[in-house]
Amino acid sequence: MTKKLKSDIGLAVLRILPSAFLLSHGIPKLQKLLGGDFQFADPIGIGPTPSLFLATIGEFICPILVIIGFKTRWASLPIVIVMAVAAFIVHSADPFGKKELALMYLVIFVVIMLLGPGRYSIDKK
């Protein structure tokens, strides 16, 4: 296996698996939004409904785009923002173990933003 092939496979795995895992957080938010239940935290002061909407975009819509590799770097940005809000605002007073998952997602999607989607994506870069 060539180094380039290993890198491309590695980028695909790095892009697809964490995005699929993040969907497990986004699907309940989407169901809540579609069900008309707009009760949600308001960590940045824009209101619960816009906060839920933005969290749903960052945890459901954008991970799907990252999985298929469409506009991957741009699609990673809302995820990074949502995870930064989760880690540094929502869980700011919590112990490290509570904010660790948000920080892991944050680091992963920053790396994806920097490296791009790789060869096995719609973007193919």
PDB file of C-alpha atoms in Angstrom:
ATOM      1  CA  MET A   1       0.000   0.000   0.000  1.00  0.00           C
ATOM      2  CA  THR A   2       1.419   3.368  -0.973  1.00  0.00           C
ATOM      3  CA  LYS A   3       1.721   6.266   1.448  1.00  0.00           C
ATOM      4  CA  LYS A   4      -0.791   8.304  -0.578  1.00  0.00           C
ATOM      5  CA  LEU A   5      -3.357   5.493  -0.508  1.00  0.00           C
ATOM      6  CA  LYS A   6      -2.933   5.115   3.252  1.00  0.00           C
ATOM      7  CA  SER A   7      -3.409   8.866   3.693  1.00  0.00           C
ATOM      8  CA  ASP A   8      -6.547   8.869   1.548  1.00  0.00           C
ATOM      9  CA  ILE A   9      -8.033   5.924   3.439  1.00  0.00           C
ATOM     10  CA  GLY A  10      -7.074   7.519   6.741  1.00  0.00           C
ATOM     11  CA  LEU A  11      -8.767  10.796   5.802  1.00  0.00           C
ATOM     12  CA  ALA A  12     -11.897   8.930   4.739  1.00  0.00           C
ATOM     13  CA  VAL A  13     -12.041   7.060   8.057  1.00  0.00           C
ATOM     14  CA  LEU A  14     -11.345  10.274  10.003  1.00  0.00           C
ATOM     15  CA  ARG A  15     -14.109  12.027   8.086  1.00  0.00           C
ATOM     16  CA  ILE A  16     -16.792   9.335   8.022  1.00  0.00           C
ATOM     17  CA  LEU A  17     -16.726   7.638  11.439  1.00  0.00           C
ATOM     18  CA  PRO A  18     -16.765  10.690  13.740  1.00  0.00           C
ATOM     19  CA  SER A  19     -19.452  12.254  11.533  1.00  0.00           C
ATOM     20  CA  ALA A  20     -21.564   9.112  11.826  1.00  0.00           C
ATOM     21  CA  PHE A  21     -21.069   9.115  15.607  1.00  0.00           C
ATOM     22  CA  LEU A  22     -22.045  12.797  15.770  1.00  0.00           C
ATOM     23  CA  LEU A  23     -25.320  11.970  14.023  1.00  0.00           C
ATOM     24  CA  SER A  24     -26.363  10.117  17.178  1.00  0.00           C
ATOM     25  CA  HIS A  25     -26.459  13.533  18.873  1.00  0.00           C
ATOM     26  CA  GLY A  26     -28.032  15.338  15.933  1.00  0.00           C
ATOM     27  CA  ILE A  27     -30.912  12.963  15.188  1.00  0.00           C
ATOM     28  CA  PRO A  28     -32.680  13.583  18.538  1.00  0.00           C
ATOM     29  CA  LYS A  29     -32.314  17.336  17.968  1.00  0.00           C
ATOM     30  CA  LEU A  30     -33.806  17.000  14.483  1.00  0.00           C
ATOM     31  CA  GLN A  31     -36.709  14.942  15.860  1.00  0.00           C
ATOM     32  CA  LYS A  32     -37.268  17.550  18.562  1.00  0.00           C
ATOM     33  CA  LEU A  33     -37.254  20.320  15.961  1.00  0.00           C
ATOM     34  CA  LEU A  34     -39.608  18.491  13.590  1.00  0.00           C
ATOM     35  CA  GLY A  35     -41.891  17.564  16.487  1.00  0.00           C
ATOM     36  CA  GLY A  36     -42.377  21.223  17.351  1.00  0.00           C
ATOM     37  CA  ASP A  37     -40.674  21.003  20.750  1.00  0.00           C
ATOM     38  CA  PHE A  38     -38.448  24.060  20.792  1.00  0.00           C
ATOM     39  CA  GLN A  39     -37.346  23.816  24.424  1.00  0.00           C
ATOM     40  CA  PHE A  40     -33.577  23.958  24.339  1.00  0.00           C
ATOM     41  CA  ALA A  41     -30.670  25.576  26.121  1.00  0.00           C
ATOM     42  CA  ASP A  42     -29.724  29.115  25.109  1.00  0.00           C
ATOM     43  CA  PRO A  43     -25.963  29.183  25.735  1.00  0.00           C
ATOM     44  CA  ILE A  44     -25.109  32.184  23.555  1.00  0.00           C
ATOM     45  CA  GLY A  45     -28.207  34.307  24.179  1.00  0.00           C
ATOM     46  CA  ILE A  46     -29.975  34.063  20.806  1.00  0.00           C
ATOM     47  CA  GLY A  47     -33.009  32.186  22.110  1.00  0.00           C
ATOM     48  CA  PRO A  48     -33.833  28.507  22.494  1.00  0.00           C
ATOM     49  CA  THR A  49     -35.350  28.003  19.018  1.00  0.00           C
ATOM     50  CA  PRO A  50     -32.436  29.487  17.045  1.00  0.00           C
ATOM     51  CA  SER A  51     -30.014  27.616  19.326  1.00  0.00           C
ATOM     52  CA  LEU A  52     -31.797  24.323  18.605  1.00  0.00           C
ATOM     53  CA  PHE A  53     -31.843  25.103  14.888  1.00  0.00           C
ATOM     54  CA  LEU A  54     -28.109  25.889  14.795  1.00  0.00           C
ATOM     55  CA  ALA A  55     -27.247  22.824  16.900  1.00  0.00           C
ATOM     56  CA  THR A  56     -29.288  20.677  14.507  1.00  0.00           C
ATOM     57  CA  ILE A  57     -27.412  22.077  11.528  1.00  0.00           C
ATOM     58  CA  GLY A  58     -24.082  21.483  13.276  1.00  0.00           C
ATOM     59  CA  GLU A  59     -24.883  17.983  14.521  1.00  0.00           C
ATOM     60  CA  PHE A  60     -27.095  16.576  11.741  1.00  0.00           C
ATOM     61  CA  ILE A  61     -26.891  18.429   8.414  1.00  0.00           C
ATOM     62  CA  CYS A  62     -23.157  19.181   8.404  1.00  0.00           C
ATOM     63  CA  PRO A  63     -22.054  15.675   9.461  1.00  0.00           C
ATOM     64  CA  ILE A  64     -23.984  14.259   6.503  1.00  0.00           C
ATOM     65  CA  LEU A  65     -22.133  16.657   4.192  1.00  0.00           C
ATOM     66  CA  VAL A  66     -18.821  15.661   5.771  1.00  0.00           C
ATOM     67  CA  ILE A  67     -19.621  11.946   5.398  1.00  0.00           C
ATOM     68  CA  ILE A  68     -20.188  12.280   1.660  1.00  0.00           C
ATOM     69  CA  GLY A  69     -17.328  14.752   1.368  1.00  0.00           C
ATOM     70  CA  PHE A  70     -19.285  17.670  -0.060  1.00  0.00           C
ATOM     71  CA  LYS A  71     -17.889  21.107   0.797  1.00  0.00           C
ATOM     72  CA  THR A  72     -16.150  19.313   3.636  1.00  0.00           C
ATOM     73  CA  ARG A  73     -14.052  22.167   4.959  1.00  0.00           C
ATOM     74  CA  TRP A  74     -17.021  24.540   5.041  1.00  0.00           C
ATOM     75  CA  ALA A  75     -19.330  21.872   6.478  1.00  0.00           C
ATOM     76  CA  SER A  76     -16.836  21.268   9.297  1.00  0.00           C
ATOM     77  CA  LEU A  77     -16.975  24.894  10.440  1.00  0.00           C
ATOM     78  CA  PRO A  78     -20.490  24.792  11.987  1.00  0.00           C
ATOM     79  CA  ILE A  79     -19.557  21.538  13.729  1.00  0.00           C
ATOM     80  CA  VAL A  80     -16.444  23.171  15.182  1.00  0.00           C
ATOM     81  CA  ILE A  81     -18.515  26.141  16.384  1.00  0.00           C
ATOM     82  CA  VAL A  82     -21.179  23.933  17.989  1.00  0.00           C
ATOM     83  CA  MET A  83     -18.531  21.803  19.712  1.00  0.00           C
ATOM     84  CA  ALA A  84     -16.673  24.901  20.942  1.00  0.00           C
ATOM     85  CA  VAL A  85     -19.913  26.242  22.428  1.00  0.00           C
ATOM     86  CA  ALA A  86     -20.623  22.852  24.005  1.00  0.00           C
ATOM     87  CA  ALA A  87     -17.127  22.504  25.484  1.00  0.00           C
ATOM     88  CA  PHE A  88     -16.363  26.061  26.524  1.00  0.00           C
ATOM     89  CA  ILE A  89     -19.792  27.520  27.341  1.00  0.00           C
ATOM     90  CA  VAL A  90     -22.325  24.763  28.068  1.00  0.00           C
ATOM     91  CA  HIS A  91     -19.877  22.542  29.966  1.00  0.00           C
ATOM     92  CA  SER A  92     -17.511  25.275  31.166  1.00  0.00           C
ATOM     93  CA  ALA A  93     -18.091  24.551  34.863  1.00  0.00           C
ATOM     94  CA  ASP A  94     -18.149  20.775  34.416  1.00  0.00           C
ATOM     95  CA  PRO A  95     -15.181  18.500  35.063  1.00  0.00           C
ATOM     96  CA  PHE A  96     -12.952  17.551  32.137  1.00  0.00           C
ATOM     97  CA  GLY A  97     -14.636  14.159  31.715  1.00  0.00           C
ATOM     98  CA  LYS A  98     -17.949  15.863  30.928  1.00  0.00           C
ATOM     99  CA  LYS A  99     -16.514  18.180  28.258  1.00  0.00           C
ATOM    100  CA  GLU A 100     -14.086  15.619  26.836  1.00  0.00           C
ATOM    101  CA  LEU A 101     -16.435  14.372  24.074  1.00  0.00           C
ATOM    102  CA  ALA A 102     -17.105  17.882  22.771  1.00  0.00           C
ATOM    103  CA  LEU A 103     -13.361  18.604  22.814  1.00  0.00           C
ATOM    104  CA  MET A 104     -12.622  15.381  20.906  1.00  0.00           C
ATOM    105  CA  TYR A 105     -15.153  16.286  18.207  1.00  0.00           C
ATOM    106  CA  LEU A 106     -13.754  19.815  18.125  1.00  0.00           C
ATOM    107  CA  VAL A 107     -10.198  18.583  17.519  1.00  0.00           C
ATOM    108  CA  ILE A 108     -11.275  16.010  14.914  1.00  0.00           C
ATOM    109  CA  PHE A 109     -13.255  18.511  12.861  1.00  0.00           C
ATOM    110  CA  VAL A 110     -10.526  21.156  13.084  1.00  0.00           C
ATOM    111  CA  VAL A 111      -8.153  18.548  11.620  1.00  0.00           C
ATOM    112  CA  ILE A 112     -10.677  17.788   8.871  1.00  0.00           C
ATOM    113  CA  MET A 113     -10.935  21.518   8.125  1.00  0.00           C
ATOM    114  CA  LEU A 114      -7.155  21.746   7.836  1.00  0.00           C
ATOM    115  CA  LEU A 115      -6.527  18.567   5.826  1.00  0.00           C
ATOM    116  CA  GLY A 116      -9.632  18.496   3.652  1.00  0.00           C
ATOM    117  CA  PRO A 117     -11.735  15.492   2.674  1.00  0.00           C
ATOM    118  CA  GLY A 118      -9.167  13.396   0.834  1.00  0.00           C
ATOM    119  CA  ARG A 119      -9.539  11.495  -2.395  1.00  0.00           C
ATOM    120  CA  TYR A 120     -12.573   9.389  -1.434  1.00  0.00           C
ATOM    121  CA  SER A 121     -15.129  12.182  -1.339  1.00  0.00           C
ATOM    122  CA  ILE A 122     -17.263  14.223  -3.658  1.00  0.00           C
ATOM    123  CA  ASP A 123     -14.759  17.080  -3.305  1.00  0.00           C
ATOM    124  CA  LYS A 124     -11.801  14.748  -4.130  1.00  0.00           C
ATOM    125  CA  LYS A 125      -9.055  16.992  -2.778  1.00  0.00           C
TER     126      LYS A 125
END
